[in-house]
CSV table of C-alpha atoms and ligand atoms in Angstrom, one decimal:
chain,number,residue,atom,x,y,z
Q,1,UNK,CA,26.1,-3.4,-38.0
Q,2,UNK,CA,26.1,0.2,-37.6
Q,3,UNK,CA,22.4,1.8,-38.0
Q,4,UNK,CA,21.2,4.9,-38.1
Q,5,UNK,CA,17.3,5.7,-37.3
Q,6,UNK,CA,15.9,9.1,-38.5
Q,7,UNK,CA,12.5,9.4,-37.3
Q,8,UNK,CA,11.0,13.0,-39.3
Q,9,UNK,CA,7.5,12.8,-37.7
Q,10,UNK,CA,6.8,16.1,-35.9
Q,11,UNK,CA,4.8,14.3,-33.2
Q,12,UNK,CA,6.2,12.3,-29.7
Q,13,UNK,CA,5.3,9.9,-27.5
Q,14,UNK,CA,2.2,7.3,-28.5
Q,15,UNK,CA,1.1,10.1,-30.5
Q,16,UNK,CA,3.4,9.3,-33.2
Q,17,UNK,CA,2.8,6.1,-35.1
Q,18,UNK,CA,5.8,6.6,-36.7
Q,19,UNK,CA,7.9,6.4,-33.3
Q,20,UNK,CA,5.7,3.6,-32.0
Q,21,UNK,CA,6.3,1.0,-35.3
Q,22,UNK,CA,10.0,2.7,-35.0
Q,23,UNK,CA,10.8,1.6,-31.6
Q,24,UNK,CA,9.8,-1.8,-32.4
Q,25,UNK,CA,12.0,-2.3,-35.1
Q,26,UNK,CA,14.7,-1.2,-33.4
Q,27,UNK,CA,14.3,-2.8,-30.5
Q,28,UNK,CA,14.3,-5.8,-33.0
Q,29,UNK,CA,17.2,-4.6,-34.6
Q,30,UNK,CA,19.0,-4.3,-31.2
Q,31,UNK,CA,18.1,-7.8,-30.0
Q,32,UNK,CA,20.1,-9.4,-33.6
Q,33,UNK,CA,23.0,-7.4,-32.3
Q,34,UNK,CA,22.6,-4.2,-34.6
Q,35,UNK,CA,24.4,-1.3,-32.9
Q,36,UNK,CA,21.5,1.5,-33.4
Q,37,UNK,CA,21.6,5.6,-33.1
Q,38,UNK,CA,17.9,7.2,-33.2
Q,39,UNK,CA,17.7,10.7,-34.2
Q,40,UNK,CA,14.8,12.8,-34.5
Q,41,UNK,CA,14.6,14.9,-37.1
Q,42,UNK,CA,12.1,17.7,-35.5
Q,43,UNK,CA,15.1,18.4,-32.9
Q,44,UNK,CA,17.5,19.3,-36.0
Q,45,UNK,CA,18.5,22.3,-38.1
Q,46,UNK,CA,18.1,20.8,-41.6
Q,47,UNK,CA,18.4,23.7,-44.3
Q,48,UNK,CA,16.7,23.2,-47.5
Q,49,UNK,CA,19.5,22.1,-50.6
Q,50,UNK,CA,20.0,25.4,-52.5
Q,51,UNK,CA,20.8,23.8,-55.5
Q,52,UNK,CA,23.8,25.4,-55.8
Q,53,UNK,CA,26.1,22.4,-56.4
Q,54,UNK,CA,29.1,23.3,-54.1
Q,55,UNK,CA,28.9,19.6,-53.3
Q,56,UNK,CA,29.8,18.4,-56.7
Q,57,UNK,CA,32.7,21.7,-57.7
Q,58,UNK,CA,33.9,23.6,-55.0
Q,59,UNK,CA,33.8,21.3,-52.3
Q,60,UNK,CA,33.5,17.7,-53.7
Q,61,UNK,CA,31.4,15.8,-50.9
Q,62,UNK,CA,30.9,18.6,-48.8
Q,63,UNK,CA,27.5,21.0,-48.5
Q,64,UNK,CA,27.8,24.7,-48.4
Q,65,UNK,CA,25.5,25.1,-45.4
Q,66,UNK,CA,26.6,24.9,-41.5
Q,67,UNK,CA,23.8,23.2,-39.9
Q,68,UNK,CA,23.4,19.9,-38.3
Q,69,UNK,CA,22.8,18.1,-40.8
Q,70,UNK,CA,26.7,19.2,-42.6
Q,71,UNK,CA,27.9,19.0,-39.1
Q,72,UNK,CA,26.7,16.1,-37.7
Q,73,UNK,CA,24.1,14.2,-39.1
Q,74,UNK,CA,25.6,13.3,-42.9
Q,75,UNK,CA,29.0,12.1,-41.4
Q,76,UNK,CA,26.8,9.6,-39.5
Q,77,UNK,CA,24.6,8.6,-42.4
Q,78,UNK,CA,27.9,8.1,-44.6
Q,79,UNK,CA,29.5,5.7,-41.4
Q,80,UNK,CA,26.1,3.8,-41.7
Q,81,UNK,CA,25.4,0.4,-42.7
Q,82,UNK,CA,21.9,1.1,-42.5
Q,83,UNK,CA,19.9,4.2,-42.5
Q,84,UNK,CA,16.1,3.4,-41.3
Q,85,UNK,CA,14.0,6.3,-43.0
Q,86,UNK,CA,11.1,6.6,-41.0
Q,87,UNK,CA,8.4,9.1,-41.6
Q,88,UNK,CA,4.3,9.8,-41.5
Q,89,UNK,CA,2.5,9.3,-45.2
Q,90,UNK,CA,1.5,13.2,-45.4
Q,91,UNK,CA,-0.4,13.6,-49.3
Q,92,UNK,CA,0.7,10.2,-49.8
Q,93,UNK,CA,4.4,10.7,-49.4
Q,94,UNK,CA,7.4,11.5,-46.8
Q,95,UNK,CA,7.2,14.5,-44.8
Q,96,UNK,CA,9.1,17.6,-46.0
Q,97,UNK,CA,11.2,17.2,-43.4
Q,98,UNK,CA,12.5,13.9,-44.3
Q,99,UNK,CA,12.7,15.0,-48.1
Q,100,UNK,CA,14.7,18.1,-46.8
Q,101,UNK,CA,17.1,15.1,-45.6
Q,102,UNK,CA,17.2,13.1,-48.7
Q,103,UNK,CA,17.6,15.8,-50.9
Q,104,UNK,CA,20.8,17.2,-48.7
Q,105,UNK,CA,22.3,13.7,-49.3
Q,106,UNK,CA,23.0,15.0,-52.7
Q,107,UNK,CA,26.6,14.8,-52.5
Q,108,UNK,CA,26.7,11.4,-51.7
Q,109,UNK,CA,26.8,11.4,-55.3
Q,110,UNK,CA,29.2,12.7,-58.6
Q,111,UNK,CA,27.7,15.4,-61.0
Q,112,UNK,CA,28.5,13.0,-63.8
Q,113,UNK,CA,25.8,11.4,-66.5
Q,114,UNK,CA,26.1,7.6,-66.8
Q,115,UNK,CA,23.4,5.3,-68.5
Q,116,UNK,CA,21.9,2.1,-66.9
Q,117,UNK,CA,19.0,0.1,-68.9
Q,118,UNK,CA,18.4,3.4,-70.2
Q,119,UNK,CA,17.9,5.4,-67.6
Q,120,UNK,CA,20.3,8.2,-66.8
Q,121,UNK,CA,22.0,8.3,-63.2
Q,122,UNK,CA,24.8,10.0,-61.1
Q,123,UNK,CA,27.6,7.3,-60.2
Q,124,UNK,CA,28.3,6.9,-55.9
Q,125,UNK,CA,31.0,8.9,-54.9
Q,126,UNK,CA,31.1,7.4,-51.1
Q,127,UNK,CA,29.2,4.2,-50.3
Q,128,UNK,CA,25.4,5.1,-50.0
Q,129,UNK,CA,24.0,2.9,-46.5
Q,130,UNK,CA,21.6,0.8,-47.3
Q,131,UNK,CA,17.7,1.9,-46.6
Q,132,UNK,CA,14.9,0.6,-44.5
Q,133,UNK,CA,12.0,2.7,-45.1
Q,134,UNK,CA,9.5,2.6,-42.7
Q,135,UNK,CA,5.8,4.5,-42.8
Q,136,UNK,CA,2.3,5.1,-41.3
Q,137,UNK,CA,-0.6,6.5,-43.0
Q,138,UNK,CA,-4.1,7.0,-41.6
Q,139,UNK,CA,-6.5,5.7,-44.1
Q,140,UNK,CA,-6.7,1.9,-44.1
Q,141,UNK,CA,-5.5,1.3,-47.6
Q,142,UNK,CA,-2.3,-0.9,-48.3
Q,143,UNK,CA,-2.5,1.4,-51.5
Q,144,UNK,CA,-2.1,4.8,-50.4
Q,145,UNK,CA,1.4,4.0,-49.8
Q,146,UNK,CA,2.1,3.1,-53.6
Q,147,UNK,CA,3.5,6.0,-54.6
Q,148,UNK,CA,6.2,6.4,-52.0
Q,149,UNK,CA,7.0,2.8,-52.5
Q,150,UNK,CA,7.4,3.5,-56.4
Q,151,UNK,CA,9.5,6.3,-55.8
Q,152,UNK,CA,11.4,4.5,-53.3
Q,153,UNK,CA,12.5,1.9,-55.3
Q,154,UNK,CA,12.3,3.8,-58.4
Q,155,UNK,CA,15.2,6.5,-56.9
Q,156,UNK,CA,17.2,3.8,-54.8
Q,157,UNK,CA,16.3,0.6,-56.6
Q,158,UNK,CA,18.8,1.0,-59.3
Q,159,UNK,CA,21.7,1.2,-56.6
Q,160,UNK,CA,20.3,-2.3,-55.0
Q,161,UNK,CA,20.5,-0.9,-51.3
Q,162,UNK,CA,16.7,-1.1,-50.1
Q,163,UNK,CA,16.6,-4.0,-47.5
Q,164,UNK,CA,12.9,-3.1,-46.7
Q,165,UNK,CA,9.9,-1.1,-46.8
Q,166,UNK,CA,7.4,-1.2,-43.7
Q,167,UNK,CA,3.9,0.4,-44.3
Q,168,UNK,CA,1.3,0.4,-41.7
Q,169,UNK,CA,-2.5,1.8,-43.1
Q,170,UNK,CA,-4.4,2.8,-40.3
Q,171,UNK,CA,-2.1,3.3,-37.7
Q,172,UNK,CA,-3.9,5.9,-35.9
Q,173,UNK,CA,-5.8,3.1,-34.3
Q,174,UNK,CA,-2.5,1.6,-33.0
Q,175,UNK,CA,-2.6,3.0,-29.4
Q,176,UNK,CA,-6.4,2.1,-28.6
Q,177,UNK,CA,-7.1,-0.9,-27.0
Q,178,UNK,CA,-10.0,-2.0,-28.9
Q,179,UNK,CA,-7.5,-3.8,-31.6
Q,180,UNK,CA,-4.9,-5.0,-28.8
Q,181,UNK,CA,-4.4,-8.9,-30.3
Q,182,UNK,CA,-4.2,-7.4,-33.4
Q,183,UNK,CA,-1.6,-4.9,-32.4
Q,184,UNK,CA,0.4,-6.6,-30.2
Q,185,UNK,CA,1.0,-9.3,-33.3
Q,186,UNK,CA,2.2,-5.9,-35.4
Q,187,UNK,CA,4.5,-4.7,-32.8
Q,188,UNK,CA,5.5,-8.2,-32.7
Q,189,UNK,CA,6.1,-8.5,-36.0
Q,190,UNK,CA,8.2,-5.4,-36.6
Q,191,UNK,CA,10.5,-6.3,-34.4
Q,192,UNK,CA,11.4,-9.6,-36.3
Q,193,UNK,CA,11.5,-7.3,-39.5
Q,194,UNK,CA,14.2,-5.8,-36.9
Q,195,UNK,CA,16.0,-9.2,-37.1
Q,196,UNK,CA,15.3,-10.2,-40.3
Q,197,UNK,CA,16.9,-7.0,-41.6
Q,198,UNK,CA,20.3,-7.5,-39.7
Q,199,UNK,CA,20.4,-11.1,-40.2
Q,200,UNK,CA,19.5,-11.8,-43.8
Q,201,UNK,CA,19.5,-8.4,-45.0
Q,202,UNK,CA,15.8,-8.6,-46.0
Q,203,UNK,CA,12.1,-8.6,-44.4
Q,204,UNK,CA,10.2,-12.0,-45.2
Q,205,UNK,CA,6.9,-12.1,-46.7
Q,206,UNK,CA,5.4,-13.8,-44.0
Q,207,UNK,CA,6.2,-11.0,-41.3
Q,208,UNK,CA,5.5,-8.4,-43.4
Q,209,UNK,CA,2.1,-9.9,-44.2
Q,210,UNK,CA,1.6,-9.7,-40.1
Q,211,UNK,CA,2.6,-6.1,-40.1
Q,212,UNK,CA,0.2,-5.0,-42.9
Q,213,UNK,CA,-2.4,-7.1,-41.6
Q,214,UNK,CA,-5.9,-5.9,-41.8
Q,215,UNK,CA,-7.2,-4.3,-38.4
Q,216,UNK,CA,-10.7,-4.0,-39.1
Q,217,UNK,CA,-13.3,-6.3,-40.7
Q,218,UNK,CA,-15.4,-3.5,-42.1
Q,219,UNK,CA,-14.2,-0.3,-42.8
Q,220,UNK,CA,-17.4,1.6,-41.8
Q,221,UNK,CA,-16.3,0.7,-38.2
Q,222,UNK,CA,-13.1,3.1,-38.5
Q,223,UNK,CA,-15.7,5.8,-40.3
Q,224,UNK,CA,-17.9,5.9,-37.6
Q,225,UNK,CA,-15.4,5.8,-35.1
Q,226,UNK,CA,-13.2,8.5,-36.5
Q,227,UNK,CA,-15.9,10.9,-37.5
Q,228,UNK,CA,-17.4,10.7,-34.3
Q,229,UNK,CA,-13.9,11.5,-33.1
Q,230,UNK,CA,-13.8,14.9,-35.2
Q,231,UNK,CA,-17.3,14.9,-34.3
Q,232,UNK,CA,-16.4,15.7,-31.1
Q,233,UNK,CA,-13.5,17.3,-31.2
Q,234,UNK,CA,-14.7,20.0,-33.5
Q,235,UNK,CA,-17.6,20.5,-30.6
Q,236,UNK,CA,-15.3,20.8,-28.2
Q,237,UNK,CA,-12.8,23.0,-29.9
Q,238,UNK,CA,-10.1,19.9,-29.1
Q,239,UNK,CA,-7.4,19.0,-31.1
Q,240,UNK,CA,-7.1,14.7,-31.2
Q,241,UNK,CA,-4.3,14.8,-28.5
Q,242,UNK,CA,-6.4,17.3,-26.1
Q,243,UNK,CA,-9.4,15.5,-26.9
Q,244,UNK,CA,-7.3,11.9,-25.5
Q,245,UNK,CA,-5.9,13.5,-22.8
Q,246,UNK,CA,-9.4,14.4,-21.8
Q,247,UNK,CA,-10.8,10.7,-22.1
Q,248,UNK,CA,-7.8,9.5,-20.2
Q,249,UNK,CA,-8.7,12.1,-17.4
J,301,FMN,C1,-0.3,17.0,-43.4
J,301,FMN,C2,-0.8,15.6,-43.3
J,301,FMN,C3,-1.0,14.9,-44.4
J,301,FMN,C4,-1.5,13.5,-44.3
J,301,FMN,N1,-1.6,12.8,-45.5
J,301,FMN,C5,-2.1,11.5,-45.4
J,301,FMN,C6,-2.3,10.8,-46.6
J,301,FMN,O1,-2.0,11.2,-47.7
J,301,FMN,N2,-2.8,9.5,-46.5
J,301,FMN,C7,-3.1,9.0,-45.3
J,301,FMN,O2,-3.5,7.8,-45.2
J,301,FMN,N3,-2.8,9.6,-44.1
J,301,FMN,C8,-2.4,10.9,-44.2
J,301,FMN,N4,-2.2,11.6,-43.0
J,301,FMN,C9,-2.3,10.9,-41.7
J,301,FMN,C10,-1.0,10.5,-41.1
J,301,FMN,O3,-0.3,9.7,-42.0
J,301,FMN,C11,-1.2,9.8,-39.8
J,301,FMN,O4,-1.8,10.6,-38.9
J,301,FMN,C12,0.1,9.2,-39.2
J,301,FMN,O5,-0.2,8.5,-38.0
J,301,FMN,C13,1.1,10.4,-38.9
J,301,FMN,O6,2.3,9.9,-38.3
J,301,FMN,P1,2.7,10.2,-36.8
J,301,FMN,O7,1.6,9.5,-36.0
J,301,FMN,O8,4.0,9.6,-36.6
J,301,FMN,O9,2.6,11.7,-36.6
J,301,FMN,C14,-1.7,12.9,-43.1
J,301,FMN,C15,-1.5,13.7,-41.9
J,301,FMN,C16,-1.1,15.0,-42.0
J,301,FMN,C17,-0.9,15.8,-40.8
């Protein structure tokens, strides 16, 4: 099973939550056998769509722009069985950089208007890879991710190719090692949603109740944590990642 990661957080290393739940899954997906490409997106030239729609008259299929994405990255994505969307929750969505992607997928698609349960979409032109979409968001909510999970299914739904969604609240806390047990269990259970997904083409409710499990009892602990965080930081003139480096020493 051919699967292509696209990790659009701007940040690296344990920084990013996004690349840390990431790497589990597909070192999960790996393990059932899935043959898996990461690619981040910061590293890419990714012009915005122009809305021009060369893709649906000119050129059927093909974008107007020369970047990577023309040139490399959407003959990948249309090879894919999978395509793991992975980005940060920023204003309770994707990133712009991973809508910049999605929306240069556009010729995936045929201009023309076709009706289903009465809602109006464009019929496939190529087959579309089927989507994981995975996401971390720093408040500890299960509900600020909502409204990406209403659009996702909402925009890819109604072609049946979503084989999961993976939301973590609060995973800023995900490199401390206050939480560890609690982690650890997390990591552990994204990588069986790794498996899952290649194996039975779906995440069960069981593991994905371990990966949104609750991490603290009482949210007034993560307050006062992370204000004293910014607390500090805004003393010291630190950004979060100076300001760990420091502790670290
Ligand atoms: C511009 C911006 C917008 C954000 N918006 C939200 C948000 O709407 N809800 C939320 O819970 N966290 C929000 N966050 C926090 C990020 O989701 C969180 O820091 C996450 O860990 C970022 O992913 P990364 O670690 O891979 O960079 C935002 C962060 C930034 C920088």
């Amino acid at each position: 099973m051919k699967t292509l990661a696209l990790n659009s957080s701007p940040r690296t290393g344990i920084q990013s939550k996004t690349e840390l739940m990431l790497d589990h899954l597909v070192t999960g997906m790996k393990e059932a056998g899935a043959e898996v490409e990461v690619v981040n997106l910061r590293k890419k030239k990714i012009n915005s769509c122009m809305g021009c729609f060369t893709c649906w008259t000119k050129t059927p299929g093909k974008c107007i722009h020369e970047d990577d994405m023309t040139n490399e990255l959407y003959p990948k994505w249309l090879e894919a069985d999978i395509a793991i969307y992975a980005t940060p929750l920023y204003h309770y969505t994707m990133n712009a950089t991973m809508k910049a992607f999605i929306e240069r997928t556009l010729p995936v698609v045929e201009p023309f208007l076709r009706e289903r349960e009465g809602n109006t979409y464009h019929p496939l032109r190529q087959k579309h890879p089927k989507l994981c979409f995975l996401s971390v968001a720093g408040f500890p909510e299960p509900q600020v991710f909502n409204q990406l999970s209403a659009w996702v299914n909402f925009v890819y739904g109604q072609y049946g190719i979503v084989v999961g969604e993976i939301y973590r609240p609060l995973a800023e806390v995900l490199d401390l090692p206050f939480f560890r047990e609690k982690v650890d269990d997390i990591f552990s259970a994204t990588e069986q949603a790794g498996k899952e997904i290649v194996q039975a083409g779906k995440i069960s409710p069981e593991t994905m109740a371990r990966i949104t499990q609750p991490i603290v009892d009482d949210k007034k602990e993560f307050y006062e944590m992370g204000n004293k965080m910014w607390e500090a930081c805004i003393e010291k003139g630190l950004t979060p990642k100076e300001f760990m480096e420091q502790l670290e020493g």
